[in-house]
mmCIF file of C-alpha atoms in Angstrom:
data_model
loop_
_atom_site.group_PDB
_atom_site.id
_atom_site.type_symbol
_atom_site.label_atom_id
_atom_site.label_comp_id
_atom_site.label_asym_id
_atom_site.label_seq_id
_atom_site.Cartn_x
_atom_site.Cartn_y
_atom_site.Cartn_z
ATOM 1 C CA UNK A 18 -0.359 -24.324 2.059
ATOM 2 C CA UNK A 19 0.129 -22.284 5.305
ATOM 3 C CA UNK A 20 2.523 -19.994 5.470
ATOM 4 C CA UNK A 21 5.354 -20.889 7.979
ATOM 5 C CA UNK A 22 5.700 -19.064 11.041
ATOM 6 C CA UNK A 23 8.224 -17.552 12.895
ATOM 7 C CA UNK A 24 8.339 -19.611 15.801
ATOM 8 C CA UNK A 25 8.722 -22.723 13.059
ATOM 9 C CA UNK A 26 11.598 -20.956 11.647
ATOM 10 C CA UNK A 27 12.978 -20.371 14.755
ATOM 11 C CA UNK A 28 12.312 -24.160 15.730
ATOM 12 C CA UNK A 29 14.159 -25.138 12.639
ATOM 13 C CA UNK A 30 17.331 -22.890 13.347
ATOM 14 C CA UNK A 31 17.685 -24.478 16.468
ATOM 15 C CA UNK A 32 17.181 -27.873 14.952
ATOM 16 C CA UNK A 33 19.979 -27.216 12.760
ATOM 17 C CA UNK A 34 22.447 -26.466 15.597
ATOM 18 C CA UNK A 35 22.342 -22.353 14.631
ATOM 19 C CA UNK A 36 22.911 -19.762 17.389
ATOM 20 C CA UNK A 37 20.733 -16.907 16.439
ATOM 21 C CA UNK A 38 19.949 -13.702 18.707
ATOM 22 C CA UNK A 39 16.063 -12.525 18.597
ATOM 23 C CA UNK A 40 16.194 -9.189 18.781
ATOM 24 C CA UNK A 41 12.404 -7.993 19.563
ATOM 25 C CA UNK A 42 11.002 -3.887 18.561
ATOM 26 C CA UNK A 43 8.263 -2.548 17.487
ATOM 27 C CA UNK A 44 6.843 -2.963 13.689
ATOM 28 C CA UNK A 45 9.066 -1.150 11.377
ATOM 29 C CA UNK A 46 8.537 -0.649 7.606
ATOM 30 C CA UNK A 47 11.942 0.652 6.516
ATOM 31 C CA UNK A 48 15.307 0.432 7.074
ATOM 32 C CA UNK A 49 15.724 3.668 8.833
ATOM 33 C CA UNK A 50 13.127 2.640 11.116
ATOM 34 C CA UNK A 51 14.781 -0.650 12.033
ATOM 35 C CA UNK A 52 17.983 1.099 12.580
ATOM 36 C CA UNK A 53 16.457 3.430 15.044
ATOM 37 C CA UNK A 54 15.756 -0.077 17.570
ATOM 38 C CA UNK A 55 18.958 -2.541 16.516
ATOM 39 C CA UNK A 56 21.577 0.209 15.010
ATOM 40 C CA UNK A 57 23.233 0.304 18.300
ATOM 41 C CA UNK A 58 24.118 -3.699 17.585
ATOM 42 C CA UNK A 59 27.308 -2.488 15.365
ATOM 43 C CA UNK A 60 25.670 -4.977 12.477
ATOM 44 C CA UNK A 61 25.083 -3.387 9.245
ATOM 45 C CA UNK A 62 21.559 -3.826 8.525
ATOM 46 C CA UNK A 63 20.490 -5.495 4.929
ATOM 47 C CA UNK A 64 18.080 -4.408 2.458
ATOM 48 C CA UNK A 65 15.564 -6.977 0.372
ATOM 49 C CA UNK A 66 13.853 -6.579 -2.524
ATOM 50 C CA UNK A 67 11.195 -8.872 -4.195
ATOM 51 C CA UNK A 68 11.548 -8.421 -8.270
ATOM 52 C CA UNK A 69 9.898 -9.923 -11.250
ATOM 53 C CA UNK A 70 10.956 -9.391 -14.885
ATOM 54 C CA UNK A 71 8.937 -9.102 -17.800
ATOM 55 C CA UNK A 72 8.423 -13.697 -18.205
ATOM 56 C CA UNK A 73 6.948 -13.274 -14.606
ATOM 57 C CA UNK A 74 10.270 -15.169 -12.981
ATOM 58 C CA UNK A 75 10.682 -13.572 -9.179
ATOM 59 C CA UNK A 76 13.930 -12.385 -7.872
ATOM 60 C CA UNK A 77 15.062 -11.821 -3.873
ATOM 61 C CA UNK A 78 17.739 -9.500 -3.853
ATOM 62 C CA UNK A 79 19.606 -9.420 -0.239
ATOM 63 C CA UNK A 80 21.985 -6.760 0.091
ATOM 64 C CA UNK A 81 23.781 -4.748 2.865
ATOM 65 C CA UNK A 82 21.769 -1.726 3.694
ATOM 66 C CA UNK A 83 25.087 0.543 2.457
ATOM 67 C CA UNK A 84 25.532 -1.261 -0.655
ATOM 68 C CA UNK A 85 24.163 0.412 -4.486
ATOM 69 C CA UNK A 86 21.915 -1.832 -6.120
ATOM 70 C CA UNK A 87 21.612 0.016 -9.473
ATOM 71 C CA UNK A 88 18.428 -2.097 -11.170
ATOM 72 C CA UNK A 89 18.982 -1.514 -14.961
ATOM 73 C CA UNK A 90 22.406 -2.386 -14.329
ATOM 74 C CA UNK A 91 21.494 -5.939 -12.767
ATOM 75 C CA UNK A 92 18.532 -6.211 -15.803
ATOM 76 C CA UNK A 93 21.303 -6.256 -17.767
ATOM 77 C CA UNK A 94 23.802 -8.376 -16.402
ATOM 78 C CA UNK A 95 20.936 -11.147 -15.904
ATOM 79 C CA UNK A 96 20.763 -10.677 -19.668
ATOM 80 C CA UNK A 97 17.555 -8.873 -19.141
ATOM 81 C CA UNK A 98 17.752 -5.717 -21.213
ATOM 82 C CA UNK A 99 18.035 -2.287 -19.302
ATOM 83 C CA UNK A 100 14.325 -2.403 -17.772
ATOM 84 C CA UNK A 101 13.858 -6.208 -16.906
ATOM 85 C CA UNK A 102 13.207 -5.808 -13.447
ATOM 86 C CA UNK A 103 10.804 -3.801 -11.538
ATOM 87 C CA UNK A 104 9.085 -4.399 -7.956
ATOM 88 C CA UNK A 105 7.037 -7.506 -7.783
ATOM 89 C CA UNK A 106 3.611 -6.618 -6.997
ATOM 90 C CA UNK A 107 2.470 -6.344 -2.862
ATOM 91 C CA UNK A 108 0.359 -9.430 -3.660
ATOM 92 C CA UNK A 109 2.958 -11.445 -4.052
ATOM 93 C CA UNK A 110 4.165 -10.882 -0.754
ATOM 94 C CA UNK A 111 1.747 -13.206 0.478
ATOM 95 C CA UNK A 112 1.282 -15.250 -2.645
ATOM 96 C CA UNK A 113 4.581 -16.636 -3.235
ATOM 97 C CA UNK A 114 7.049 -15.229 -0.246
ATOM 98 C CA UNK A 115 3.632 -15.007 2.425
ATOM 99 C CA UNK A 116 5.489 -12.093 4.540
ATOM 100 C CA UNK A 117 3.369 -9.168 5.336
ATOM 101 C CA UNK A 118 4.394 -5.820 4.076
ATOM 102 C CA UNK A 119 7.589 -4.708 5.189
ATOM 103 C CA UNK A 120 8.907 -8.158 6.088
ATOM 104 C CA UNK A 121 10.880 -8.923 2.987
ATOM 105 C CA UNK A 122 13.834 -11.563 3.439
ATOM 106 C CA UNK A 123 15.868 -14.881 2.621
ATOM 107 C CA UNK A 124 13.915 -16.481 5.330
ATOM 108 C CA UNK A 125 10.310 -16.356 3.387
ATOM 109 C CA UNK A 126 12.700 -19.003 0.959
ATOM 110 C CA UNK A 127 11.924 -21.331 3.064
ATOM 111 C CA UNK A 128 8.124 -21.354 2.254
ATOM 112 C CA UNK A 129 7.599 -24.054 -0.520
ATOM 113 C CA UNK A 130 6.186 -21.716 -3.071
ATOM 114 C CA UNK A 131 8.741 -19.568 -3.226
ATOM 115 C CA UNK A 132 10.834 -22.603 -4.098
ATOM 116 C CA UNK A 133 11.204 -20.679 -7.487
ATOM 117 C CA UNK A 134 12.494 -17.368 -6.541
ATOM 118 C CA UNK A 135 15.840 -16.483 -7.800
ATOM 119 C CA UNK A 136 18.142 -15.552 -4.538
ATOM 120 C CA UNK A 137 20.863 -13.168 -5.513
ATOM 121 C CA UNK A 138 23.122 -11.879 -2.107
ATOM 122 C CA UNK A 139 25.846 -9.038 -1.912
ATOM 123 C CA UNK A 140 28.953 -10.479 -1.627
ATOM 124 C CA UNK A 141 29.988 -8.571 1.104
ATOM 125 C CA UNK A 142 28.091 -10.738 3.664
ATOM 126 C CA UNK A 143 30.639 -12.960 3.298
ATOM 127 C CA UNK A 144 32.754 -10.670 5.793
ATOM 128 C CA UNK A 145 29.879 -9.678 7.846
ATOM 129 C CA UNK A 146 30.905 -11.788 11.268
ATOM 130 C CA UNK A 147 26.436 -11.142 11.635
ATOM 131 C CA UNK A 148 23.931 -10.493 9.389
ATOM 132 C CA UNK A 149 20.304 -8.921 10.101
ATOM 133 C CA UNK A 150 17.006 -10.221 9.035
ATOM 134 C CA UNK A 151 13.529 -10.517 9.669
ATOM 135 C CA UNK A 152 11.938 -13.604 10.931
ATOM 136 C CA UNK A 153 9.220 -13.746 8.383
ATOM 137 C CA UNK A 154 7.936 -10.312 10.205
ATOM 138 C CA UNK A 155 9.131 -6.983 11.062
ATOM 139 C CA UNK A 156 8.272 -6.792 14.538
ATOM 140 C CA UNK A 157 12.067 -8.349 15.129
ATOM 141 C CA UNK A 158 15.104 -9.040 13.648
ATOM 142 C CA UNK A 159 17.467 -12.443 13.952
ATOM 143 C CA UNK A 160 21.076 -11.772 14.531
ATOM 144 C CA UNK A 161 22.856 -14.848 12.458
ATOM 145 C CA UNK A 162 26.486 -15.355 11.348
ATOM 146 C CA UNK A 163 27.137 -15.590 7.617
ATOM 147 C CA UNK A 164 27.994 -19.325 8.242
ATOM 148 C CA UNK A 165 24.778 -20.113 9.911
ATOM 149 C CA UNK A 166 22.715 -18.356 7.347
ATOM 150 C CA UNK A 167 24.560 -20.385 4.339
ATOM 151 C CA UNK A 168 23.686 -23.394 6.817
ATOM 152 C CA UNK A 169 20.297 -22.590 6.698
ATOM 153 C CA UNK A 170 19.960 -21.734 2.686
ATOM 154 C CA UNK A 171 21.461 -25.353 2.241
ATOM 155 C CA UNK A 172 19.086 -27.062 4.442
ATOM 156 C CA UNK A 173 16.525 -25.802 2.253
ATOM 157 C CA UNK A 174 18.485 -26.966 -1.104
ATOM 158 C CA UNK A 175 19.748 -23.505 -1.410
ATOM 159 C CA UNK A 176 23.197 -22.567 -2.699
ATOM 160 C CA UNK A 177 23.851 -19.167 -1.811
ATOM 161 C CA UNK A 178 24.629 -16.786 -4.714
ATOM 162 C CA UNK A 179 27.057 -14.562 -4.081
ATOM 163 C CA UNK A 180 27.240 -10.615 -6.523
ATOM 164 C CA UNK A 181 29.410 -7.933 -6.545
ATOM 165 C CA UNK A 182 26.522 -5.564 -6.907
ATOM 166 C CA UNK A 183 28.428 -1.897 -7.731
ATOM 167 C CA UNK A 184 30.809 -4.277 -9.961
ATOM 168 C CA UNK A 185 30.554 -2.283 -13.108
ATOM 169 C CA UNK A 186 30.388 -4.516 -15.976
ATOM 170 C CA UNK A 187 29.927 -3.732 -19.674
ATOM 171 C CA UNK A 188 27.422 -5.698 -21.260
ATOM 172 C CA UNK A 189 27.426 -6.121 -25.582
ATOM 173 C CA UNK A 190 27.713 -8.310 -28.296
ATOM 174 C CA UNK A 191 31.033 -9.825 -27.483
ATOM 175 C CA UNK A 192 30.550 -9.530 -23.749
ATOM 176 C CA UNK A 193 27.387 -11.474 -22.335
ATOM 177 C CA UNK A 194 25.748 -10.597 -19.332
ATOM 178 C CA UNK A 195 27.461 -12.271 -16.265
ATOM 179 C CA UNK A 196 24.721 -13.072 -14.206
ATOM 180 C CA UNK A 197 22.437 -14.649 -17.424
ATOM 181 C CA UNK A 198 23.691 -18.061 -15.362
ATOM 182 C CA UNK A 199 21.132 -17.519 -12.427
ATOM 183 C CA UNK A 200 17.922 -17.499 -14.938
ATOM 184 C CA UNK A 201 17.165 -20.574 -14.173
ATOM 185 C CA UNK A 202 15.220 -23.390 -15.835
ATOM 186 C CA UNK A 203 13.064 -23.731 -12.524
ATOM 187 C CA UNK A 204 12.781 -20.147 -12.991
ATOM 188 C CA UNK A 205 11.508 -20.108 -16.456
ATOM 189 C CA UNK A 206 8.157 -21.911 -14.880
ATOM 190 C CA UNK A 207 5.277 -19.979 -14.633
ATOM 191 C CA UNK A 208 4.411 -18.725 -10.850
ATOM 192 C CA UNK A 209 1.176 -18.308 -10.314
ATOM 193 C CA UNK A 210 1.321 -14.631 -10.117
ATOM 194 C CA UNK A 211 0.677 -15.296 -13.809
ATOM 195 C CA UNK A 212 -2.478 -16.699 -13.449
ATOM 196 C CA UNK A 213 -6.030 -14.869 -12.900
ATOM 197 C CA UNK A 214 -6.927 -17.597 -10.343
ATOM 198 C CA UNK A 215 -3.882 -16.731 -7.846
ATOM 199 C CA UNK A 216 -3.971 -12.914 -7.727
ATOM 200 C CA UNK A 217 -6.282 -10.746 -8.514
ATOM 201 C CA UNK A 218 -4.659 -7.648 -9.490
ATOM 202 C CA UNK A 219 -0.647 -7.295 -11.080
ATOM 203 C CA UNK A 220 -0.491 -3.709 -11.069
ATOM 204 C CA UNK A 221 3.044 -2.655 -10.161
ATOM 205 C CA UNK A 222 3.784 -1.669 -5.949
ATOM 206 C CA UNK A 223 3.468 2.042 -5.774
ATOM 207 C CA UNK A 224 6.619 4.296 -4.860
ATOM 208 C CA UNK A 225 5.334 4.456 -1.342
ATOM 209 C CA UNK A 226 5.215 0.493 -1.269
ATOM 210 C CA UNK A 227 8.409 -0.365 -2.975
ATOM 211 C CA UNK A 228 10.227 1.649 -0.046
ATOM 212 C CA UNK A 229 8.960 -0.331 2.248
ATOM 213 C CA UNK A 230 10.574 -3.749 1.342
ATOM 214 C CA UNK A 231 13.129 -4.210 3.585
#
């Protein structure tokens, strides 16, 4: 299945009554980049990362660009052990989310094979009065109020997970991890990452590569 485009998501915002602001720059691969073209907006950019753990389940984190996403401590509170998660590999990118490099965010969720990708978001968007994403590519950003974006999740049978990600949580025998709730049965499916069919190579994103999802 094709991939959906930007001006389709765009089509569907509008459809669903959602004031968002295009904001058009050049192609940007990291955060600092982006913030070099929209940091004069006053909206604190976010930060997305596509994760797998060791069963092959996939994982968009969303998470203001300021905020500490400390991995091992997240493997663990999804009940992972310390080094669950690591960076999904670049194929993925366009085998599941089908974003190009550097275009990472909640938007590719509403692709029908990413329909099982876990979607965990800082909580602190819900005081953001706008958040900042990319369109399903990094040659612009969409300006969209937290209420609009939870509008969107929904209309793609998303409820919007909300994590205190610098909460610091102890995780042992009497205390189980927190977060072991948003495994998911749909999750537990195989993607077809895990197949030799779908991808050819599952080697790991390099460090150079895993800086660039943003």
């Amino acid at each position: 299945m094709a991939a959906v485009s930007k001006e389709a998501l765009l089509s569907r915002l509008q459809g669903l009554g959602i004031n968002s602001i295009v904001h058009e720059h050049p192609v940007v691969m990291t955060v600092e980049e982006q913030s070099k073209h929209i940091g004069h907006l006053g909206t604190t950019l976010s930060k997305n990362l596509f994760l797998k753990d060791k069963k092959g389940r996939l994982y968009l984190v969303s998470a203001l660009a300021t905020t500490t996403v400390d991995l091992k401590a997240l493997s663990q509170r999804l009940g992972l052990g310390k080094g669950g998660l690591r960076m999904a590999p670049e194929d993925a990118l366009q085998e599941i989310l089908k974003v190009p490099l550097g275009s990472v965010t909640p938007f590719a969720l509403i692709n029908p094979s990413s329909r099982s990708v876990i979607l965990l978001l800082d909580h602190q968007y819900q005081n953001q009065p706008k958040l900042l994403f990319h369109p399903l590519v990094n040659d612009s950003t969409i300006e969209i109020s937290n209420g609009d974006f939870n509008l969107f999740l929904k209309s793609i049978d998303r409820t919007p997970s909300y994590v205190d990600f610098e909460a610091v949580v102890t995780v042992g025998k009497d205390q189980p991890p927190d977060l072991a709730g948003f495994v998911t049965e749909l999750a537990e499916q195989p993607s077809s990452l895990d197949t030799k069919q779908s991808i050819a190579s599952t080697q790991n994103c390099s460090i150079k590569g895993c800086k660039r999802q943003i």
